[in-house]
mmCIF file of C-alpha atoms in Angstrom:
data_model
loop_
_atom_site.group_PDB
_atom_site.id
_atom_site.type_symbol
_atom_site.label_atom_id
_atom_site.label_comp_id
_atom_site.label_asym_id
_atom_site.label_seq_id
_atom_site.Cartn_x
_atom_site.Cartn_y
_atom_site.Cartn_z
ATOM 1 C CA MET A 3 77.550 77.261 126.449
ATOM 2 C CA GLU A 4 80.594 77.268 128.719
ATOM 3 C CA ARG A 5 82.264 79.902 126.536
ATOM 4 C CA VAL A 6 79.112 82.014 126.577
ATOM 5 C CA ARG A 7 79.065 81.915 130.386
ATOM 6 C CA GLU A 8 82.728 82.939 130.470
ATOM 7 C CA ARG A 9 82.354 85.804 128.018
ATOM 8 C CA TRP A 10 78.973 87.429 128.504
ATOM 9 C CA ARG A 11 80.021 89.775 131.318
ATOM 10 C CA GLY A 12 82.954 91.219 129.384
ATOM 11 C CA VAL A 13 81.004 91.533 126.138
ATOM 12 C CA LEU A 14 78.124 93.228 127.983
ATOM 13 C CA LEU A 15 80.535 95.661 129.653
ATOM 14 C CA CYS A 16 81.990 96.642 126.266
ATOM 15 C CA PHE A 17 78.499 96.949 124.787
ATOM 16 C CA CYS A 18 77.362 99.263 127.583
ATOM 17 C CA ILE A 19 80.407 101.487 127.098
ATOM 18 C CA ALA A 20 79.967 101.446 123.314
ATOM 19 C CA VAL A 21 76.321 102.558 123.150
ATOM 20 C CA PRO A 22 76.739 106.128 124.473
ATOM 21 C CA CYS A 23 80.116 106.487 122.754
ATOM 22 C CA TYR A 24 78.660 105.460 119.387
ATOM 23 C CA PHE A 25 75.976 108.160 119.597
ATOM 24 C CA LEU A 26 78.446 110.722 120.924
ATOM 25 C CA GLY A 27 80.507 109.995 117.826
ATOM 26 C CA LYS A 28 77.527 110.868 115.656
ATOM 27 C CA VAL A 29 77.048 114.146 117.512
ATOM 28 C CA VAL A 30 80.764 115.012 117.350
ATOM 29 C CA PRO A 31 82.010 113.234 114.178
ATOM 30 C CA ILE A 32 85.308 115.101 114.207
ATOM 31 C CA ILE A 33 86.249 112.945 117.224
ATOM 32 C CA GLY A 34 84.238 109.815 116.448
ATOM 33 C CA GLY A 35 82.815 106.939 118.459
ATOM 34 C CA PRO A 36 86.003 104.824 118.592
ATOM 35 C CA VAL A 37 87.966 107.640 120.249
ATOM 36 C CA PHE A 38 85.211 108.328 122.778
ATOM 37 C CA ALA A 39 85.101 104.593 123.535
ATOM 38 C CA ILE A 40 88.816 104.081 123.983
ATOM 39 C CA LEU A 41 89.250 107.187 126.152
ATOM 40 C CA GLY A 42 86.137 106.521 128.234
ATOM 41 C CA ALA A 43 87.041 102.871 128.736
ATOM 42 C CA MET A 44 90.618 103.754 129.721
ATOM 43 C CA GLY A 45 89.255 106.122 132.362
ATOM 44 C CA LEU A 46 86.774 103.520 133.628
ATOM 45 C CA GLY A 47 89.405 100.779 133.683
ATOM 46 C CA THR A 48 91.847 102.991 135.598
ATOM 47 C CA LEU A 49 89.132 103.887 138.121
ATOM 48 C CA LEU A 50 88.097 100.268 138.675
ATOM 49 C CA ARG A 51 91.692 99.066 139.097
ATOM 50 C CA SER A 52 92.379 101.849 141.619
ATOM 51 C CA ARG A 53 89.518 100.400 143.674
ATOM 52 C CA GLY A 54 90.853 96.869 143.515
ATOM 53 C CA ASN A 55 88.588 95.558 140.741
ATOM 54 C CA ARG A 56 90.838 93.812 138.207
ATOM 55 C CA LEU A 57 87.864 92.800 136.007
ATOM 56 C CA GLU A 58 88.996 89.178 136.208
ATOM 57 C CA ARG A 59 85.536 87.703 135.528
ATOM 58 C CA GLU A 60 85.141 90.012 132.532
ATOM 59 C CA GLN A 61 88.536 89.358 130.944
ATOM 60 C CA SER A 62 87.468 86.481 128.702
ATOM 61 C CA GLY A 63 84.680 88.561 127.154
ATOM 62 C CA ILE A 64 86.856 91.670 126.910
ATOM 63 C CA LYS A 65 89.534 89.738 125.013
ATOM 64 C CA PHE A 66 86.880 88.170 122.763
ATOM 65 C CA THR A 67 85.550 91.633 121.935
ATOM 66 C CA SER A 68 88.980 93.124 121.233
ATOM 67 C CA LYS A 69 89.944 90.247 118.913
ATOM 68 C CA VAL A 70 87.015 88.383 117.350
ATOM 69 C CA ILE A 71 84.463 91.204 117.316
ATOM 70 C CA LEU A 72 87.121 93.570 115.958
ATOM 71 C CA GLN A 73 87.747 91.194 113.050
ATOM 72 C CA ALA A 74 83.998 90.827 112.464
ATOM 73 C CA ALA A 75 83.770 94.626 112.228
ATOM 74 C CA VAL A 76 86.405 94.653 109.482
ATOM 75 C CA VAL A 77 84.500 91.974 107.552
ATOM 76 C CA LEU A 78 81.262 93.988 107.720
ATOM 77 C CA LEU A 79 83.203 97.027 106.522
ATOM 78 C CA GLY A 80 83.636 95.177 103.222
ATOM 79 C CA PHE A 81 79.903 95.369 102.491
ATOM 80 C CA GLY A 82 80.283 99.129 102.111
ATOM 81 C CA MET A 83 82.840 98.739 99.302
ATOM 82 C CA ASN A 84 81.474 98.512 95.761
ATOM 83 C CA LEU A 85 84.753 97.673 94.049
ATOM 84 C CA GLY A 86 83.577 98.647 90.576
ATOM 85 C CA SER A 87 82.314 102.090 91.560
ATOM 86 C CA VAL A 88 85.277 102.856 93.801
ATOM 87 C CA LEU A 89 87.898 101.876 91.238
ATOM 88 C CA GLU A 90 86.121 103.545 88.333
ATOM 89 C CA THR A 91 85.761 106.875 90.102
ATOM 90 C CA GLY A 92 88.897 106.737 92.201
ATOM 91 C CA LYS A 93 91.407 105.396 89.685
ATOM 92 C CA GLY A 94 92.664 108.892 88.890
ATOM 93 C CA SER A 95 93.832 109.210 92.491
ATOM 94 C CA LEU A 96 95.706 105.871 92.558
ATOM 95 C CA PRO A 97 99.209 107.273 91.865
ATOM 96 C CA ILE A 98 98.853 109.743 94.730
ATOM 97 C CA ILE A 99 97.352 107.092 97.022
ATOM 98 C CA VAL A 100 100.205 104.651 96.333
ATOM 99 C CA SER A 101 102.762 107.424 96.861
ATOM 100 C CA THR A 102 101.283 108.626 100.155
ATOM 101 C CA ILE A 103 100.983 105.100 101.545
ATOM 102 C CA SER A 104 104.555 104.291 100.526
ATOM 103 C CA ILE A 105 106.061 107.449 102.035
ATOM 104 C CA SER A 106 104.184 106.993 105.305
ATOM 105 C CA LEU A 107 105.354 103.404 105.724
ATOM 106 C CA ILE A 108 108.932 104.350 104.817
ATOM 107 C CA VAL A 109 108.974 107.238 107.306
ATOM 108 C CA ALA A 110 107.508 105.022 110.037
ATOM 109 C CA TYR A 111 110.093 102.302 109.359
ATOM 110 C CA VAL A 112 113.044 104.720 109.414
ATOM 111 C CA LEU A 113 111.862 106.518 112.555
ATOM 112 C CA GLN A 114 111.182 103.215 114.307
ATOM 113 C CA LYS A 115 114.861 102.370 113.933
ATOM 114 C CA PHE A 116 116.009 105.869 114.887
ATOM 115 C CA LEU A 117 113.666 106.445 117.858
ATOM 116 C CA LYS A 118 113.644 102.800 119.019
ATOM 117 C CA VAL A 119 109.847 102.702 119.060
ATOM 118 C CA SER A 120 108.036 99.354 119.181
ATOM 119 C CA PRO A 121 107.906 97.959 115.604
ATOM 120 C CA LYS A 122 104.213 97.158 116.079
ATOM 121 C CA ILE A 123 103.344 100.708 117.147
ATOM 122 C CA ALA A 124 105.365 102.048 114.212
ATOM 123 C CA THR A 125 103.479 99.769 111.812
ATOM 124 C CA LEU A 126 100.089 100.769 113.217
ATOM 125 C CA VAL A 127 100.916 104.491 113.092
ATOM 126 C CA GLY A 128 102.267 104.175 109.536
ATOM 127 C CA VAL A 129 99.292 102.179 108.285
ATOM 128 C CA GLY A 130 96.731 104.237 110.209
ATOM 129 C CA SER A 131 98.193 107.500 108.900
ATOM 130 C CA SER A 132 98.314 106.396 105.288
ATOM 131 C CA ILE A 133 95.202 104.258 104.746
ATOM 132 C CA CYS A 134 92.103 104.863 106.828
ATOM 133 C CA GLY A 135 92.872 105.592 110.444
ATOM 134 C CA GLY A 136 91.064 103.403 112.962
ATOM 135 C CA SER A 137 89.761 100.918 110.383
ATOM 136 C CA ALA A 138 93.274 100.226 109.092
ATOM 137 C CA ILE A 139 94.568 99.828 112.638
ATOM 138 C CA ALA A 140 91.670 97.471 113.387
ATOM 139 C CA ALA A 141 92.535 95.339 110.360
ATOM 140 C CA THR A 142 96.292 95.379 110.897
ATOM 141 C CA ALA A 143 96.520 94.844 114.668
ATOM 142 C CA PRO A 144 95.509 91.151 114.741
ATOM 143 C CA VAL A 145 97.714 90.416 111.723
ATOM 144 C CA ILE A 146 100.896 91.684 113.425
ATOM 145 C CA GLY A 147 99.885 90.524 116.907
ATOM 146 C CA ALA A 148 99.688 94.001 118.460
ATOM 147 C CA ASP A 149 98.535 94.146 122.084
ATOM 148 C CA ASP A 150 95.866 96.441 123.524
ATOM 149 C CA GLU A 151 98.273 99.151 124.691
ATOM 150 C CA GLU A 152 99.960 99.319 121.285
ATOM 151 C CA ILE A 153 96.576 99.648 119.567
ATOM 152 C CA ALA A 154 95.482 102.342 122.028
ATOM 153 C CA GLN A 155 98.714 104.269 121.490
ATOM 154 C CA ALA A 156 98.297 104.225 117.709
ATOM 155 C CA ILE A 157 94.608 105.179 117.858
ATOM 156 C CA SER A 158 95.455 108.118 120.127
ATOM 157 C CA VAL A 159 98.114 109.404 117.720
ATOM 158 C CA ILE A 160 95.813 109.066 114.708
ATOM 159 C CA PHE A 161 92.980 110.814 116.558
ATOM 160 C CA LEU A 162 95.165 113.832 117.326
ATOM 161 C CA PHE A 163 96.005 114.448 113.672
ATOM 162 C CA ASN A 164 92.454 113.686 112.526
ATOM 163 C CA VAL A 165 91.168 116.602 114.562
ATOM 164 C CA ILE A 166 93.949 118.954 113.461
ATOM 165 C CA ALA A 167 93.436 118.082 109.787
ATOM 166 C CA ALA A 168 89.661 118.525 109.892
ATOM 167 C CA LEU A 169 90.057 121.960 111.491
ATOM 168 C CA VAL A 170 93.061 123.257 109.550
ATOM 169 C CA PHE A 171 92.903 121.779 106.046
ATOM 170 C CA PRO A 172 90.024 123.880 104.629
ATOM 171 C CA ALA A 173 91.856 127.143 105.474
ATOM 172 C CA PHE A 174 95.178 125.614 104.399
ATOM 173 C CA GLY A 175 93.723 124.579 101.030
ATOM 174 C CA SER A 176 92.291 128.064 100.485
ATOM 175 C CA ALA A 177 95.653 129.655 101.297
ATOM 176 C CA LEU A 178 97.322 127.393 98.723
ATOM 177 C CA GLY A 179 94.760 128.388 96.086
ATOM 178 C CA LEU A 180 93.408 124.863 95.545
ATOM 179 C CA ASN A 181 90.248 124.557 93.449
ATOM 180 C CA ASP A 182 87.311 122.347 94.444
ATOM 181 C CA ALA A 183 88.509 119.230 92.621
ATOM 182 C CA GLN A 184 92.025 119.621 93.981
ATOM 183 C CA PHE A 185 90.825 120.016 97.558
ATOM 184 C CA GLY A 186 88.625 116.923 97.235
ATOM 185 C CA MET A 187 91.686 114.966 96.126
ATOM 186 C CA PHE A 188 93.803 116.555 98.854
ATOM 187 C CA ALA A 189 91.345 115.758 101.646
ATOM 188 C CA GLY A 190 90.800 112.212 100.376
ATOM 189 C CA THR A 191 94.522 111.393 100.189
ATOM 190 C CA ALA A 192 96.017 113.380 103.093
ATOM 191 C CA ILE A 193 93.452 112.902 105.899
ATOM 192 C CA ASN A 194 93.351 109.391 107.268
ATOM 193 C CA ASP A 195 89.966 108.853 108.940
ATOM 194 C CA THR A 196 86.654 108.907 107.033
ATOM 195 C CA SER A 197 84.902 111.104 109.599
ATOM 196 C CA SER A 198 87.659 113.727 109.402
ATOM 197 C CA VAL A 199 87.707 113.597 105.585
ATOM 198 C CA THR A 200 83.948 114.210 105.647
ATOM 199 C CA ALA A 201 84.275 117.040 108.187
ATOM 200 C CA ALA A 202 87.020 118.808 106.212
ATOM 201 C CA ALA A 203 85.232 118.451 102.864
ATOM 202 C CA ALA A 204 81.926 119.613 104.350
ATOM 203 C CA ALA A 205 83.664 122.668 105.860
ATOM 204 C CA TRP A 206 85.227 123.470 102.462
ATOM 205 C CA ASP A 207 81.843 123.140 100.761
ATOM 206 C CA GLY A 208 80.304 125.451 103.345
ATOM 207 C CA ILE A 209 82.970 128.092 102.714
ATOM 208 C CA HIS A 210 83.062 127.829 98.910
ATOM 209 C CA GLY A 211 79.515 126.700 98.089
ATOM 210 C CA SER A 212 80.908 123.678 96.239
ATOM 211 C CA ASN A 213 80.401 119.892 96.288
ATOM 212 C CA THR A 214 83.774 118.314 97.040
ATOM 213 C CA LEU A 215 82.390 115.845 99.568
ATOM 214 C CA ASP A 216 81.621 113.143 96.994
ATOM 215 C CA THR A 217 85.107 113.368 95.457
ATOM 216 C CA ALA A 218 86.839 113.266 98.829
ATOM 217 C CA ALA A 219 84.731 110.302 100.019
ATOM 218 C CA ILE A 220 85.368 108.228 96.879
ATOM 219 C CA VAL A 221 89.113 108.893 97.005
ATOM 220 C CA LYS A 222 89.040 107.894 100.669
ATOM 221 C CA MET A 223 87.203 104.638 99.887
ATOM 222 C CA THR A 224 89.780 103.860 97.203
ATOM 223 C CA ARG A 225 92.501 104.262 99.840
ATOM 224 C CA THR A 226 90.616 101.838 102.086
ATOM 225 C CA LEU A 227 91.127 99.057 99.521
ATOM 226 C CA ALA A 228 94.833 99.187 100.390
ATOM 227 C CA ILE A 229 93.912 97.303 103.583
ATOM 228 C CA ILE A 230 93.875 94.108 101.513
ATOM 229 C CA PRO A 231 97.452 94.046 100.120
ATOM 230 C CA ILE A 232 98.961 95.694 103.209
ATOM 231 C CA THR A 233 97.555 93.104 105.639
ATOM 232 C CA VAL A 234 98.555 90.222 103.386
ATOM 233 C CA VAL A 235 102.133 91.516 103.080
ATOM 234 C CA LEU A 236 102.387 92.106 106.840
ATOM 235 C CA ALA A 237 101.044 88.628 107.539
ATOM 236 C CA PHE A 238 103.620 87.121 105.194
ATOM 237 C CA VAL A 239 106.445 89.122 106.819
ATOM 238 C CA ARG A 240 105.355 87.939 110.261
ATOM 239 C CA ALA A 241 105.157 84.327 109.098
ATOM 240 C CA LYS A 242 108.633 84.567 107.578
ATOM 241 C CA LYS A 243 110.006 85.840 110.880
ATOM 242 C CA GLU A 244 108.363 83.093 112.893
ATOM 243 C CA GLU A 245 109.179 80.174 110.598
ATOM 244 C CA SER A 246 111.646 79.199 107.925
ATOM 245 C CA ALA A 247 110.644 79.983 104.332
ATOM 246 C CA GLU A 248 110.086 76.281 103.611
ATOM 247 C CA SER A 249 107.548 75.856 106.392
ATOM 248 C CA VAL A 250 105.397 78.968 105.947
ATOM 249 C CA LYS A 251 101.729 77.946 105.974
ATOM 250 C CA LEU A 252 99.028 79.591 103.880
ATOM 251 C CA SER A 253 96.838 79.966 106.987
ATOM 252 C CA LYS A 254 99.522 82.135 108.575
ATOM 253 C CA VAL A 255 100.324 84.105 105.444
ATOM 254 C CA PHE A 256 96.708 85.064 104.694
ATOM 255 C CA PRO A 257 94.524 86.297 107.583
ATOM 256 C CA MET A 258 91.107 84.767 107.003
ATOM 257 C CA PHE A 259 89.117 87.786 108.135
ATOM 258 C CA VAL A 260 90.716 89.798 105.307
ATOM 259 C CA LEU A 261 89.543 87.106 102.867
ATOM 260 C CA TYR A 262 86.025 87.515 104.277
ATOM 261 C CA PHE A 263 86.371 91.300 103.839
ATOM 262 C CA VAL A 264 87.161 90.715 100.156
ATOM 263 C CA ILE A 265 84.219 88.305 99.790
ATOM 264 C CA ALA A 266 81.900 90.889 101.383
ATOM 265 C CA SER A 267 83.133 93.527 98.923
ATOM 266 C CA VAL A 268 82.612 91.169 95.989
ATOM 267 C CA ILE A 269 79.067 90.362 97.158
ATOM 268 C CA THR A 270 78.225 94.076 97.266
ATOM 269 C CA THR A 271 79.826 94.633 93.856
ATOM 270 C CA VAL A 272 78.224 91.676 92.060
ATOM 271 C CA CYS A 273 74.844 91.422 93.740
ATOM 272 C CA GLY A 274 73.994 95.110 94.029
ATOM 273 C CA LEU A 275 72.704 94.925 97.595
ATOM 274 C CA PRO A 276 69.908 97.364 98.558
ATOM 275 C CA VAL A 277 71.093 100.705 99.893
ATOM 276 C CA TRP A 278 69.267 100.197 103.200
ATOM 277 C CA LEU A 279 71.010 96.846 103.764
ATOM 278 C CA VAL A 280 74.478 98.188 102.909
ATOM 279 C CA GLY A 281 73.868 101.159 105.190
ATOM 280 C CA GLY A 282 72.796 98.874 108.025
ATOM 281 C CA LEU A 283 75.858 96.637 107.652
ATOM 282 C CA LYS A 284 78.165 99.680 107.598
ATOM 283 C CA ASP A 285 76.524 101.009 110.764
ATOM 284 C CA ALA A 286 76.915 97.591 112.400
ATOM 285 C CA SER A 287 80.592 97.592 111.451
ATOM 286 C CA LYS A 288 81.085 101.040 112.988
ATOM 287 C CA PHE A 289 79.347 99.995 116.200
ATOM 288 C CA LEU A 290 81.422 96.814 116.521
ATOM 289 C CA ILE A 291 84.607 98.857 116.068
ATOM 290 C CA VAL A 292 83.436 101.119 118.912
ATOM 291 C CA MET A 293 82.833 98.011 121.062
ATOM 292 C CA ALA A 294 86.291 96.675 120.257
ATOM 293 C CA MET A 295 87.912 100.013 121.101
ATOM 294 C CA ALA A 296 86.066 99.939 124.443
ATOM 295 C CA ALA A 297 87.553 96.501 125.130
ATOM 296 C CA ILE A 298 91.028 97.733 124.231
ATOM 297 C CA GLY A 299 90.613 100.846 126.384
ATOM 298 C CA VAL A 300 89.512 98.938 129.489
ATOM 299 C CA ASN A 301 92.749 96.932 129.464
ATOM 300 C CA THR A 302 95.018 99.906 128.709
ATOM 301 C CA ASP A 303 97.082 101.623 131.385
ATOM 302 C CA LEU A 304 96.195 105.311 130.953
ATOM 303 C CA VAL A 305 99.216 106.580 132.912
ATOM 304 C CA LYS A 306 101.636 104.465 130.890
ATOM 305 C CA LEU A 307 99.971 105.557 127.654
ATOM 306 C CA VAL A 308 100.495 109.243 128.498
ATOM 307 C CA THR A 309 104.076 108.860 129.718
ATOM 308 C CA THR A 310 105.209 106.854 126.673
ATOM 309 C CA GLY A 311 103.331 108.853 124.030
ATOM 310 C CA GLY A 312 106.010 111.347 122.954
ATOM 311 C CA LYS A 313 107.857 109.257 120.394
ATOM 312 C CA PRO A 314 104.724 107.855 118.662
ATOM 313 C CA ILE A 315 103.287 111.390 118.433
ATOM 314 C CA PHE A 316 106.516 112.635 116.833
ATOM 315 C CA MET A 317 106.348 109.717 114.419
ATOM 316 C CA GLY A 318 102.741 110.624 113.622
ATOM 317 C CA ILE A 319 103.735 114.228 112.903
ATOM 318 C CA CYS A 320 106.435 113.079 110.496
ATOM 319 C CA CYS A 321 104.160 110.582 108.705
ATOM 320 C CA TRP A 322 101.382 113.158 108.424
ATOM 321 C CA GLY A 323 103.767 115.839 107.148
ATOM 322 C CA ALA A 324 105.231 113.483 104.549
ATOM 323 C CA ILE A 325 101.772 112.386 103.376
ATOM 324 C CA THR A 326 100.597 116.003 103.114
ATOM 325 C CA GLY A 327 103.656 117.005 101.120
ATOM 326 C CA VAL A 328 103.445 114.074 98.688
ATOM 327 C CA SER A 329 99.689 114.611 98.239
ATOM 328 C CA LEU A 330 100.190 118.283 97.339
ATOM 329 C CA LEU A 331 103.050 117.451 94.962
ATOM 330 C CA GLY A 332 100.864 114.875 93.226
ATOM 331 C CA ILE A 333 97.967 117.295 92.887
#
């Protein structure tokens, strides 16, 4: 009960920010609820701090939301993954998916050394660009110990290129002479966030009278499975840095919430959960991610985020360009 008394104010604050942002995200999917939440919360947090309110009583609940609720959101995301269906339909895209993820992580690693960007921001930008945007950042951040400002920086970079891709890719694909199947593969492998993949594929279908949305969505879901090995590898790397090889513990190497994500996916795959239940759990996951982004935004210094954003944005451009090029070569 003591913990509940400490946390309820902060959790309620994040919930109140999340509700309008979640529905705004449905109205404007090209931006999405998490981006509305993180930007709105940053503005609110900056305003409150300028008036002397440091949100001290709310901090325990805000931190709980940005950590524990964020991990719970990733677990619920697993219920939307039918492993059999995704792998069966998406296996043809696996070589391109592996290639795009690899090139993005390599580019992020090289540029991190060259630009002297925070290794955690570089990891989040690389993973977010190559796997599934905000969901990948949500899964990776607690594994590498990223703080709120690093998460906000990465989300902002990913958001920028989500919007550009959703607006530009349909015309770009037409100019390249891609057919419907090729564009579905292109959108699914080269655009990072599900909402932007959906927006781009829907725009293509509207222009060409086709049905690429299903292909793009399945390829995108196949990419999402990369969360599992990526987070495990990153957890192991972090454990190796913090301890000697002889003393690495399994609990540090394997983040438990990723194990629960896998279990959730297996339950959906084996048990064949009703569509209404899977849909409800996916919606709950999306809402909890919006709540967590609100918590991260409240504690993020908006001025610092803007003034330090140049290098991460440049890194995002390079990762996105490399992914786009490798995707087109593979197609």
